Short mmCIF file of N, CA and C in Angstrom, two decimals:
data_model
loop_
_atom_site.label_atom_id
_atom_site.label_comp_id
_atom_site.label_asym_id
_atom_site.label_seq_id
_atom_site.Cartn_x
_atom_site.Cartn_y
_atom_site.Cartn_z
N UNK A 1 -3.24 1.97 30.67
CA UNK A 1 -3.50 2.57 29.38
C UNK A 1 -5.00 2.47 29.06
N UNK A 2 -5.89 2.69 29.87
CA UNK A 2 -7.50 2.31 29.93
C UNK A 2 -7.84 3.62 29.41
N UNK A 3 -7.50 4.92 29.16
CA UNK A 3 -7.87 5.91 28.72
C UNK A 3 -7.78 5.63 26.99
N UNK A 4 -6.48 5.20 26.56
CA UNK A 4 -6.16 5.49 25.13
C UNK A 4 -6.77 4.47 24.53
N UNK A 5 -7.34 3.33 25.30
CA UNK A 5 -8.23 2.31 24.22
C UNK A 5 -10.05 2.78 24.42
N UNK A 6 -10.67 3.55 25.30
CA UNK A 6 -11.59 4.20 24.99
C UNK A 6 -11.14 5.53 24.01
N UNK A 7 -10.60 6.01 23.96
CA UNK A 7 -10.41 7.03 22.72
C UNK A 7 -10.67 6.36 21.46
N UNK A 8 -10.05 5.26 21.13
CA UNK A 8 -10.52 4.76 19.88
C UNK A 8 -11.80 4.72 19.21
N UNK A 9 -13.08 4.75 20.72
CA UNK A 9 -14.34 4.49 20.29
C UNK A 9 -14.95 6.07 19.87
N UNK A 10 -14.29 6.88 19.91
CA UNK A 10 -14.61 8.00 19.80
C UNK A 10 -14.20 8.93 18.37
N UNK A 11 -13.48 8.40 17.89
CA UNK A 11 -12.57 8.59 16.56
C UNK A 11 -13.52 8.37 15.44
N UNK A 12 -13.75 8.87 15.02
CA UNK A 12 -15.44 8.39 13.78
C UNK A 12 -14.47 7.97 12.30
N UNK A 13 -13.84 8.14 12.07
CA UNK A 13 -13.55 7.31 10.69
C UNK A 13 -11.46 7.19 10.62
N UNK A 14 -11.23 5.93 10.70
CA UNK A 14 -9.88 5.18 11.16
C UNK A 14 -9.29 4.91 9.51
N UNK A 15 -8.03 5.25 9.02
CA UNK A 15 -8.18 5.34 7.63
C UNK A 15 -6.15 4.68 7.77
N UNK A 16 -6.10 3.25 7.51
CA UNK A 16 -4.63 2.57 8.11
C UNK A 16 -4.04 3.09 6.38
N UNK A 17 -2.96 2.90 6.56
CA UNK A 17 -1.51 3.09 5.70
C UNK A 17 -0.19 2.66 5.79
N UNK A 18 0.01 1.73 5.09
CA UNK A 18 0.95 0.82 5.10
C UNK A 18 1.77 0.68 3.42
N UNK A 19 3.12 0.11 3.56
CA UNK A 19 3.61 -0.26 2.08
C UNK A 19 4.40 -1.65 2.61
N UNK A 20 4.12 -2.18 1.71
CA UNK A 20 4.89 -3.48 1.81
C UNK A 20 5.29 -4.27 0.52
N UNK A 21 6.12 -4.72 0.33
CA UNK A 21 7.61 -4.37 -0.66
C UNK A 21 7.44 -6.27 -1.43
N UNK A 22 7.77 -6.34 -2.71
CA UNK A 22 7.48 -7.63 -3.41
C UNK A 22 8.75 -7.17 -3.95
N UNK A 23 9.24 -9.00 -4.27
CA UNK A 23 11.07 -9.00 -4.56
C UNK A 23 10.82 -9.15 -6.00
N UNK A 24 11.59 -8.67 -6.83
CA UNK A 24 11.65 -8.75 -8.28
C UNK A 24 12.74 -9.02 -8.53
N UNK A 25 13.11 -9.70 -9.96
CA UNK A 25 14.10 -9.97 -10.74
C UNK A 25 15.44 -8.62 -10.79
N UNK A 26 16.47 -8.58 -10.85
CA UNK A 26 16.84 -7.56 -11.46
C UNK A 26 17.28 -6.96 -12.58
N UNK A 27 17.30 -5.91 -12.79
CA UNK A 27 17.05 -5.29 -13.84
C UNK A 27 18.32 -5.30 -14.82
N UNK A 28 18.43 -5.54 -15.88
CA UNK A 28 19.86 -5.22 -16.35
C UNK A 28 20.32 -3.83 -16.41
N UNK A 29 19.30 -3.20 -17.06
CA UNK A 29 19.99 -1.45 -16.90
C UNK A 29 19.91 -0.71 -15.88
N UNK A 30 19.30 -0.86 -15.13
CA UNK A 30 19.02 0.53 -14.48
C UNK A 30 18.87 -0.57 -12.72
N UNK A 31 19.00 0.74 -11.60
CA UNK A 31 18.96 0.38 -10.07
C UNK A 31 17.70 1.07 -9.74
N UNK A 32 17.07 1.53 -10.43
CA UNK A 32 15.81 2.31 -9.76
C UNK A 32 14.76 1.44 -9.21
N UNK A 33 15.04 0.44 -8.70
CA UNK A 33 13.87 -0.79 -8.25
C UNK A 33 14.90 -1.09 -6.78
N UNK A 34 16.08 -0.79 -6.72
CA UNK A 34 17.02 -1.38 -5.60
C UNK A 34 16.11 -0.91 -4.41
N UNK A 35 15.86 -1.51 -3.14
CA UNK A 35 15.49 -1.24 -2.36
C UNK A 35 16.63 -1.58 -1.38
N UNK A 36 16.99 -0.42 -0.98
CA UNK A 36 18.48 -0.39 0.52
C UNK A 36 17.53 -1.29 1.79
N UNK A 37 16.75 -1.09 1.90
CA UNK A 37 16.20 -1.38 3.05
C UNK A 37 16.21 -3.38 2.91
N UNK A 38 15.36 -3.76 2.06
CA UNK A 38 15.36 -5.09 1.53
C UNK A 38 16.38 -6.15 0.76
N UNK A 39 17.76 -4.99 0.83
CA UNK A 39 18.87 -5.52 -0.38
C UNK A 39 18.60 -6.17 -1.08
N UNK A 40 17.49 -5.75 -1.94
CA UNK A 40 17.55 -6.13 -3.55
C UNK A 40 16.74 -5.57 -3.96
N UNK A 41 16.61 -5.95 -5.60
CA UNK A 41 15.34 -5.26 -6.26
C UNK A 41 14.10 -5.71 -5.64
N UNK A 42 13.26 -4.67 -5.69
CA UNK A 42 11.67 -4.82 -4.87
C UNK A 42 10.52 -3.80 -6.00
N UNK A 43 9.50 -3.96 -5.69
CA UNK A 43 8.17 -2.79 -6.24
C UNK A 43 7.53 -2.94 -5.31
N UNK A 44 7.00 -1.53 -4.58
CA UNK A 44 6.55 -1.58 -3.41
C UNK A 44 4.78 -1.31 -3.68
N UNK A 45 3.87 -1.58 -3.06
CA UNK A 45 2.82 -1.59 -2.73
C UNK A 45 2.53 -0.94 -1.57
N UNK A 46 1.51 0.72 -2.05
CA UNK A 46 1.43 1.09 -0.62
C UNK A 46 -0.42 1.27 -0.79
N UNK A 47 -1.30 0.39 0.82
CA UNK A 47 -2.70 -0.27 1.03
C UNK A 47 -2.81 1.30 1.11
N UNK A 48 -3.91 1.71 1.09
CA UNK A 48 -5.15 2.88 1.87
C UNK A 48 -6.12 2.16 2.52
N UNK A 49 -6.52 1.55 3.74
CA UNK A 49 -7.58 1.03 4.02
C UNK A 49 -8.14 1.40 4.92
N UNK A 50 -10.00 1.04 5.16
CA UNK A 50 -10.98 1.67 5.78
C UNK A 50 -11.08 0.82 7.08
N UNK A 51 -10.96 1.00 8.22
CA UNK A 51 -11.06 0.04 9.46
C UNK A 51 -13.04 0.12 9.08
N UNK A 52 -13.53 1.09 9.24
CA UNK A 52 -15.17 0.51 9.75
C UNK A 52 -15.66 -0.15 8.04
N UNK A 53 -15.65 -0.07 7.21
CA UNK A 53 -15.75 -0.38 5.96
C UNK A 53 -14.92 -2.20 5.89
N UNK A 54 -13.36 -2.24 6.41
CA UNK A 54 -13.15 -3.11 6.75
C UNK A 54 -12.50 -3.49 4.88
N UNK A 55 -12.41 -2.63 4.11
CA UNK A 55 -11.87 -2.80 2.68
C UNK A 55 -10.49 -1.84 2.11
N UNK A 56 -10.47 -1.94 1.51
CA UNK A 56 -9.02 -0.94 0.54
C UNK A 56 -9.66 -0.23 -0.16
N UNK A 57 -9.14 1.03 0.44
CA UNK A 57 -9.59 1.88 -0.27
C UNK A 57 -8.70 2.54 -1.83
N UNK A 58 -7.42 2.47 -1.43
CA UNK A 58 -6.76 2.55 -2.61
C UNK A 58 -5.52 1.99 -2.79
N UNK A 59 -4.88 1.65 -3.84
CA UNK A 59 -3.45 1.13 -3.70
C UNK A 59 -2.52 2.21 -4.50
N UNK A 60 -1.45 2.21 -4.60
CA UNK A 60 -0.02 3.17 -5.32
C UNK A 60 0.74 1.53 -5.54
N UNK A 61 1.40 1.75 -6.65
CA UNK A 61 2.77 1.08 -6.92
C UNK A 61 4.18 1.87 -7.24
N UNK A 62 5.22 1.51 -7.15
CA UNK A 62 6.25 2.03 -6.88
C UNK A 62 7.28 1.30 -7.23
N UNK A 63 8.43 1.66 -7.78
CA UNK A 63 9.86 0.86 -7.21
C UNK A 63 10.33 0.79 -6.09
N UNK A 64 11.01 -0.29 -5.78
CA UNK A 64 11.42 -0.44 -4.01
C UNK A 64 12.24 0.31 -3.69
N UNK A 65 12.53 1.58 -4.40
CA UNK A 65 13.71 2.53 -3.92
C UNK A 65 12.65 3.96 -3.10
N UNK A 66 11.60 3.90 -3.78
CA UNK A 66 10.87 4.89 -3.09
C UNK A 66 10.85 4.68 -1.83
N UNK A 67 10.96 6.54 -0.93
CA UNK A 67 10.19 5.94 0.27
C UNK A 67 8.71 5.77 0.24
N UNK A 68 8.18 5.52 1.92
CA UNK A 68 6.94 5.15 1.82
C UNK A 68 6.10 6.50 2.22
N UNK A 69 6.55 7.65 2.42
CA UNK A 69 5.97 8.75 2.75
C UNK A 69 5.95 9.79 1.24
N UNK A 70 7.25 9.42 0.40
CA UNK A 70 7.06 10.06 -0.61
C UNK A 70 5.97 9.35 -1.42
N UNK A 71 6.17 8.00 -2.11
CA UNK A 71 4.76 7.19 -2.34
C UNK A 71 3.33 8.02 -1.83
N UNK A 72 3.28 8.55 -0.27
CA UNK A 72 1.85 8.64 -0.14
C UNK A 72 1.63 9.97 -0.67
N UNK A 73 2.37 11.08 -0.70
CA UNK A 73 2.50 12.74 -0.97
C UNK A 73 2.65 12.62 -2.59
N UNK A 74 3.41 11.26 -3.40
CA UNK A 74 2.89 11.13 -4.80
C UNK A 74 1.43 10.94 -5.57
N UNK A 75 0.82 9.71 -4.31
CA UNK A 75 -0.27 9.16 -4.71
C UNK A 75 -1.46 10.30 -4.48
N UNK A 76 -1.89 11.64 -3.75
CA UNK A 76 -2.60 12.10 -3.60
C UNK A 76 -3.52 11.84 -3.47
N UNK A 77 -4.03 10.85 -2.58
CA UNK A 77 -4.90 10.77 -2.12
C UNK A 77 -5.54 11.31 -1.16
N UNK A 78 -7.13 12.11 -1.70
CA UNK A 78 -7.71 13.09 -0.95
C UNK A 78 -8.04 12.30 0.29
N UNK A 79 -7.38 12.42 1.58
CA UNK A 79 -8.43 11.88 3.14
C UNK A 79 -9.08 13.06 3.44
N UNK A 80 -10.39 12.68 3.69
CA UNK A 80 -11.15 13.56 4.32
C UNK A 80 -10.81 14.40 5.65
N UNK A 81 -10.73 15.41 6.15
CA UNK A 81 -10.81 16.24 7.16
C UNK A 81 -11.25 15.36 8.78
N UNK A 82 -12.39 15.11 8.58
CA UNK A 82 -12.24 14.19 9.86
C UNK A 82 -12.12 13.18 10.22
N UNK A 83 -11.21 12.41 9.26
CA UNK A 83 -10.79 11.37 9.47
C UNK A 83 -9.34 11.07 10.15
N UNK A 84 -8.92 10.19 11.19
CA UNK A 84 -7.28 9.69 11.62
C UNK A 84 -6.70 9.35 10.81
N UNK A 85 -6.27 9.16 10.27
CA UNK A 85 -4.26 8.29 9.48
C UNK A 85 -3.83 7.60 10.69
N UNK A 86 -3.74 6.53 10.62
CA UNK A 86 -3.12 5.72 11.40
C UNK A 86 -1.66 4.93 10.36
N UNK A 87 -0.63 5.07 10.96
CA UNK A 87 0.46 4.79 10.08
C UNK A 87 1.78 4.78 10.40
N UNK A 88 2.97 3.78 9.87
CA UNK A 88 3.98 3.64 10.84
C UNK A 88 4.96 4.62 10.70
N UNK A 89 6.19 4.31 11.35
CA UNK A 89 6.75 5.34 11.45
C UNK A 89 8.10 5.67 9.57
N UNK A 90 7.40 4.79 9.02
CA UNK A 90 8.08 5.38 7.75
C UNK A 90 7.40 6.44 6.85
N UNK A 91 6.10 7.04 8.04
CA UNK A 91 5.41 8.20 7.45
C UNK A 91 5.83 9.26 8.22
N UNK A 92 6.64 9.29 8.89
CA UNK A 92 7.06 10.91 9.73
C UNK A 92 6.57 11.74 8.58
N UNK A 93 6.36 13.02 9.46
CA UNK A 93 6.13 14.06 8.34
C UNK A 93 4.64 13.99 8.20
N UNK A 94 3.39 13.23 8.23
CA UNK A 94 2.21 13.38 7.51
C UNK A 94 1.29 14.24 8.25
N UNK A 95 1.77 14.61 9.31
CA UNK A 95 0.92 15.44 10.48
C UNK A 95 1.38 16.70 9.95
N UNK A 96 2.20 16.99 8.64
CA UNK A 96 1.88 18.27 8.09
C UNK A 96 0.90 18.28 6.89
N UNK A 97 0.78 17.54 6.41
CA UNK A 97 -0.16 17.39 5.42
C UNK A 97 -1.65 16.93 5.82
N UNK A 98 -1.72 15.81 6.73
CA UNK A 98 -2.92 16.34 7.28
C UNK A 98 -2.57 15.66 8.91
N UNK A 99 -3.69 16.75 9.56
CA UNK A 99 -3.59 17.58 11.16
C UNK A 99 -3.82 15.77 11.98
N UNK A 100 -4.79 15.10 11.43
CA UNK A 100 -5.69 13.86 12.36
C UNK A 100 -5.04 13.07 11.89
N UNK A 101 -3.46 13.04 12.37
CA UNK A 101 -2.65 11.51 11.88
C UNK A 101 -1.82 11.19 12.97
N UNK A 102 -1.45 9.76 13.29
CA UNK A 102 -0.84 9.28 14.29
C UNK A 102 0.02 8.10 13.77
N UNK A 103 1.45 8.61 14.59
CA UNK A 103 2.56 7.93 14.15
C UNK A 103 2.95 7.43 15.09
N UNK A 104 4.13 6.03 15.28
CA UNK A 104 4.52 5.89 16.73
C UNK A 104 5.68 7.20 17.32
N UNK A 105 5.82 7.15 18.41
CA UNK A 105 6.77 8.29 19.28
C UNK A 105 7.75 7.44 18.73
N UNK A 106 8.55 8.41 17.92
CA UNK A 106 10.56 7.55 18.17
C UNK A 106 11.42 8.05 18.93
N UNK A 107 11.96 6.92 19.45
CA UNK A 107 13.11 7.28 20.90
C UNK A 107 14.62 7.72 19.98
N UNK A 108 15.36 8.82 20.65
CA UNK A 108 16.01 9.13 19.93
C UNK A 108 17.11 8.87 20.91
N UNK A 109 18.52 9.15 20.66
CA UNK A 109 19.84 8.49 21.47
C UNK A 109 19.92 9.36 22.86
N UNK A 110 19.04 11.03 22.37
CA UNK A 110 19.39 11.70 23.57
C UNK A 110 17.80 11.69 24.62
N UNK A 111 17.11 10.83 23.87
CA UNK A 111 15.35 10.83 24.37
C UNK A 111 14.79 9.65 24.47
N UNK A 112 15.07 8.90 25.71
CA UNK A 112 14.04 7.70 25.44
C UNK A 112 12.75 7.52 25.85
N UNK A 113 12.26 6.72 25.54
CA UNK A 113 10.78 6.75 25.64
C UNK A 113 10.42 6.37 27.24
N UNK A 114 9.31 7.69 27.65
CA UNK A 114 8.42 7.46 28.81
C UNK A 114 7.71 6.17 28.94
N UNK A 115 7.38 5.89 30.29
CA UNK A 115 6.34 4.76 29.88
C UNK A 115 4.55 5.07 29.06
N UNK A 116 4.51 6.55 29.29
CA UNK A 116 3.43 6.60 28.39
C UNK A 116 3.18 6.72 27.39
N UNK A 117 4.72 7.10 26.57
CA UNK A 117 4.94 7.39 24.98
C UNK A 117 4.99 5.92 24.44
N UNK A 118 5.59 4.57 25.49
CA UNK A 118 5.79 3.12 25.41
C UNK A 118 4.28 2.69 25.61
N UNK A 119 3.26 2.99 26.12
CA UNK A 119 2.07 2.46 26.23
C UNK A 119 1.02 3.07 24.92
N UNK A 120 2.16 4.29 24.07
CA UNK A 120 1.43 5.42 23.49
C UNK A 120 1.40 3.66 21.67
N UNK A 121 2.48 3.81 21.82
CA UNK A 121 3.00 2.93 20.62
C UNK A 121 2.28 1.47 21.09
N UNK A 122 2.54 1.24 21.91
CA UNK A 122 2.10 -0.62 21.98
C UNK A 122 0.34 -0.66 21.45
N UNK A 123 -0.27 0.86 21.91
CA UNK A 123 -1.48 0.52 21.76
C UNK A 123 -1.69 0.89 19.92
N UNK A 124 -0.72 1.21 19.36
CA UNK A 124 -1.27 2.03 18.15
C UNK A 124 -0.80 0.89 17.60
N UNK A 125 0.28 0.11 17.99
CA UNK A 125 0.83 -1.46 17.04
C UNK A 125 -0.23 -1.89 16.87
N UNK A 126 -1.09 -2.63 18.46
CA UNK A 126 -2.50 -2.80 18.39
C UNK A 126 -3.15 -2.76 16.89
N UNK A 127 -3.84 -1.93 16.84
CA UNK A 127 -4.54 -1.27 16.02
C UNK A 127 -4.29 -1.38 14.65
N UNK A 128 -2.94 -1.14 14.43
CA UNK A 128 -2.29 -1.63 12.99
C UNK A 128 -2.30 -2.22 12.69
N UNK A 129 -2.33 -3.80 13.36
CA UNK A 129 -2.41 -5.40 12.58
C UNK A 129 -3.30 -5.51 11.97
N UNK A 130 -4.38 -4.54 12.00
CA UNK A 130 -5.92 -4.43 11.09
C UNK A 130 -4.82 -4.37 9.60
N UNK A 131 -3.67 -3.35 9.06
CA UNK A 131 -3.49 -3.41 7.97
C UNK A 131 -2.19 -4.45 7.60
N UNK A 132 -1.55 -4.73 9.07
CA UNK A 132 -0.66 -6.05 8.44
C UNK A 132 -1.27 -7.66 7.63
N UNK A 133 -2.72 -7.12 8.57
CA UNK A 133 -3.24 -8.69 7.99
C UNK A 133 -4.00 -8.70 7.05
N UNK A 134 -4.00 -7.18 6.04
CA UNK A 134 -4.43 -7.05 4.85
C UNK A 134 -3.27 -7.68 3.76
N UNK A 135 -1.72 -6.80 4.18
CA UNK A 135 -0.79 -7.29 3.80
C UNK A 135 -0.60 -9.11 3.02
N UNK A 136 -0.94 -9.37 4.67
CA UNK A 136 -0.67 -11.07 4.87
C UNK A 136 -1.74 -11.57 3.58
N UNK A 137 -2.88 -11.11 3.47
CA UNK A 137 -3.56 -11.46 3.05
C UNK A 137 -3.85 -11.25 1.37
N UNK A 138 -2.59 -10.20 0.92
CA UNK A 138 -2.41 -9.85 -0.32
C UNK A 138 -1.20 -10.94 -0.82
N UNK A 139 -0.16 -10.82 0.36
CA UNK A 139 0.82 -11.83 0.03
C UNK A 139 0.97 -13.26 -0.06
N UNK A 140 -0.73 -13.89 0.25
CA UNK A 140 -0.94 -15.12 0.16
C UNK A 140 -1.39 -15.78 -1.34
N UNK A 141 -1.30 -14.55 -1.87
CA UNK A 141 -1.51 -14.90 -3.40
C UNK A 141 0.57 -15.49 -4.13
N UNK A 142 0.28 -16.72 -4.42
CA UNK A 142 1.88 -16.89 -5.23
C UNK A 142 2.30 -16.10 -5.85
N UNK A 143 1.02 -15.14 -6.83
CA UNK A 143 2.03 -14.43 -7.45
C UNK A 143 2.77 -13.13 -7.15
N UNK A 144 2.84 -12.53 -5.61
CA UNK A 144 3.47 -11.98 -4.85
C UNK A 144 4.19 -12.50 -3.63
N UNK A 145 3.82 -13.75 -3.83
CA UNK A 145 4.68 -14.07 -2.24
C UNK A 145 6.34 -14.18 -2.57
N UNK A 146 6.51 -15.15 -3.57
CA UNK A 146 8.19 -15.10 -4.05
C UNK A 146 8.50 -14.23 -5.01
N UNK A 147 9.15 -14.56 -5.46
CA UNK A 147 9.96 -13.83 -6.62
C UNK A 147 8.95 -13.15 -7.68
N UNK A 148 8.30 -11.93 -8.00
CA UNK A 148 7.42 -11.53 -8.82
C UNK A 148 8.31 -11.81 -10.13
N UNK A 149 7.73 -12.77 -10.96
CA UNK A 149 8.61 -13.07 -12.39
C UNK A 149 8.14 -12.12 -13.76
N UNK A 150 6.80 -12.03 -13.59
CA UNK A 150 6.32 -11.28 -14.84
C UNK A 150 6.32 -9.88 -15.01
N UNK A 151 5.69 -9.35 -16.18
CA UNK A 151 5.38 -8.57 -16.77
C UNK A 151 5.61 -7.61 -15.73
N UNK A 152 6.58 -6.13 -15.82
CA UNK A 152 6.48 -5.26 -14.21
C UNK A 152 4.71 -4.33 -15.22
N UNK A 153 4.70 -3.73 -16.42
CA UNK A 153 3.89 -3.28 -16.48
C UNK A 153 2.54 -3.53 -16.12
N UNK A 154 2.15 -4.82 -16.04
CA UNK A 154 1.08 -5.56 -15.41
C UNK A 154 1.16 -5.68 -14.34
N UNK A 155 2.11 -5.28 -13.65
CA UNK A 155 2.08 -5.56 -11.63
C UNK A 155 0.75 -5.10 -11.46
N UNK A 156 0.37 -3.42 -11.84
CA UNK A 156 -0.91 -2.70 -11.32
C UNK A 156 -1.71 -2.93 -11.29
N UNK A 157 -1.86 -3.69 -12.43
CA UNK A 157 -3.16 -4.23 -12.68
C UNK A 157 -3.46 -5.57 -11.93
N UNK A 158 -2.35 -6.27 -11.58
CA UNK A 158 -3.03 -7.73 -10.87
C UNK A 158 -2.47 -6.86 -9.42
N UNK A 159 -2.39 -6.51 -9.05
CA UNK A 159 -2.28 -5.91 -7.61
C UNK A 159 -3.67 -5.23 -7.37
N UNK A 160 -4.32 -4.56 -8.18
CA UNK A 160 -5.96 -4.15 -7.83
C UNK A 160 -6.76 -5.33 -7.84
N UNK A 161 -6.27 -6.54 -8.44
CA UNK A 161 -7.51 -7.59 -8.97
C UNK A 161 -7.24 -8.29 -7.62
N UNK A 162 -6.16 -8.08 -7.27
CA UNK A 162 -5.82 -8.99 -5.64
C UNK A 162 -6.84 -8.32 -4.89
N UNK A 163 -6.56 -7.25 -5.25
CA UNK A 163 -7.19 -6.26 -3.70
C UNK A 163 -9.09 -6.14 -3.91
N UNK A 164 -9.25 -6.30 -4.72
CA UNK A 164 -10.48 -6.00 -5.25
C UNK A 164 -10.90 -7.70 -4.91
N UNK A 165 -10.44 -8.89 -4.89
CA UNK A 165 -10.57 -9.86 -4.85
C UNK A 165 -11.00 -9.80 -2.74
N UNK A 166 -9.96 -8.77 -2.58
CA UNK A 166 -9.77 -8.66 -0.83
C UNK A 166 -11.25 -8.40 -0.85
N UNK A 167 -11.63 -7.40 -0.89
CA UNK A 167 -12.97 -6.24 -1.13
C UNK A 167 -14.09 -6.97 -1.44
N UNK A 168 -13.87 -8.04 -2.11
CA UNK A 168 -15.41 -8.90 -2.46
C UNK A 168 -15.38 -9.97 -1.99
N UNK A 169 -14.50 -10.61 -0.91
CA UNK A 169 -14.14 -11.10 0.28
C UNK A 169 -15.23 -10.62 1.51
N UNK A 170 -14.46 -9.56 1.76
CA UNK A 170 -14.95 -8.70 3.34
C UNK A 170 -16.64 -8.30 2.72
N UNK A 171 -17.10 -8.42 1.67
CA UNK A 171 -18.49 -7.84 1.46
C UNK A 171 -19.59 -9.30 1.32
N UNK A 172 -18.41 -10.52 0.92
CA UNK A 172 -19.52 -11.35 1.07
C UNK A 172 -19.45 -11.77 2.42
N UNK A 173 -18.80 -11.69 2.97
CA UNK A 173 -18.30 -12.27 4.74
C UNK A 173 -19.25 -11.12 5.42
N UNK A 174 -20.31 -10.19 4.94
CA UNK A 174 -21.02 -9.23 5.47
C UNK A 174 -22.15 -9.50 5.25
N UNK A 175 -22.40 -10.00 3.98
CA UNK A 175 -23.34 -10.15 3.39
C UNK A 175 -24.37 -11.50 4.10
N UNK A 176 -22.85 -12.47 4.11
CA UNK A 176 -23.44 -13.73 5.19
C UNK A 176 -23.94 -13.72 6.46
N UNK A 177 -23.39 -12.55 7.32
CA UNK A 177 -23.26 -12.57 8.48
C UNK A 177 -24.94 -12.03 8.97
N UNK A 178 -25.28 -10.94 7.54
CA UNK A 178 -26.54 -10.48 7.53
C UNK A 178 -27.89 -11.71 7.18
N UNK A 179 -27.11 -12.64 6.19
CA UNK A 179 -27.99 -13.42 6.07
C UNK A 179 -28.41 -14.78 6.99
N UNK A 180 -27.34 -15.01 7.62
CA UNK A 180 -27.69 -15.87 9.08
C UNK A 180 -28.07 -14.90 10.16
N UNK A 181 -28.30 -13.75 10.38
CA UNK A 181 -29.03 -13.14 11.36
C UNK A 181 -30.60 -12.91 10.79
N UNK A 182 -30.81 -13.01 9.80
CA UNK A 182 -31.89 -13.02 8.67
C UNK A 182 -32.79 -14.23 9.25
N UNK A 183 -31.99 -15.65 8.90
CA UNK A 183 -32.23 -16.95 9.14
C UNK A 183 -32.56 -17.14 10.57
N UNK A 184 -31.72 -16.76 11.56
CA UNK A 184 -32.00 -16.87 13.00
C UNK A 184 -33.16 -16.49 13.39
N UNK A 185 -33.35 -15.46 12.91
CA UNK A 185 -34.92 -14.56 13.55
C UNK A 185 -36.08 -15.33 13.29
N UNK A 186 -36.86 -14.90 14.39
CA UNK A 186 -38.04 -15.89 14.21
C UNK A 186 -39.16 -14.81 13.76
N UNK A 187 -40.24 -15.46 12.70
CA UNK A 187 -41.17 -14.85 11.65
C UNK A 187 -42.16 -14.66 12.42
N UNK A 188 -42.85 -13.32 12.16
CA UNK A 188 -43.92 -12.97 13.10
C UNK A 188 -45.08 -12.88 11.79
#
């Protein structure tokens, strides 16, 4: 698979998409939070993030009943033209909306997967843990890791302050990296 990991270097702007699902209380009236997938109530969180930028670019919130492809065709978010979508397979469908997107191949009962459609996916998993370990890294806050107890109208708002917390993270971890190469150099 030495071809499809030089392609990557060639791809000028990598743009990941992911949703990942926080358990909530349930509701007395209403099931519109039920998530089938998670059996129970959930509010889902779906990332927009920049691989060379290395930040979030945008977030959506949701009830856990949404899917994660309707979420992204709700949220409208403009991607630029020459940019990839990299994204799993609960986005089927986005290669009509836009052309530069990549999903894994799914094996179907009457189609199983080649070994190059199997080398096609292992390498794009690859690549994706860039936005699982944004995930990991949103869900290390308590007040999403268990049971979300508060306020649902305030989810949005502390879900940007997380992410924005991510974002001024990855800019001072840039900022340092510039300033010990700063320090290293020797003064002429």
């Amino acid at each position: 698979c030495r071809s499809s990991i030089t392609l990557w270097q060639f791809l000028s702007v990598l743009i990941y998409i992911d949703a990942t699902e926080v358990e909530i209380e349930r509701l007395k009236k209403t099931e519109k939070n039920y998530s089938g997938k998670k059996k129970r109530h959930t509010l889902k969180i779906q990332i927009i993030a920049d691989e060379k930028k290395k930040d979030i670019l945008r977030i959506a919130v949701s009830g856990g009943s949404k899917h994660d492809f309707r979420l992204f065709k709700e949220s409208r978010f403009i991607i630029p033209e020459t940019a990839f979508i990299i994204a799993d397979k609960g986005y089927q469908g986005i290669s009509d909306i836009h052309f530069r997107s990549l999903i894994p191949v799914k094996a179907t009962k009457n189609h199983k997967l080649n070994d190059l459609e199997k080398a096609f996916n292992s390498d794009l998993s690859k690549r994706r843990i860039f936005i699982e370990h944004i995930n990991r890294y949103i869900k290390r806050f308590r007040i999403l890791s268990p049971r979300y107890r508060n306020k649902r109208r305030k989810f949005t708002l502390r879900v940007s302050l997380i992410c924005s917390i991510y974002n001024f993270n990855i800019l001072f971890e840039v900022l340092e990296q510039v300033l010990y190469t700063l320090a290293k150099a020797p003064f002429s």
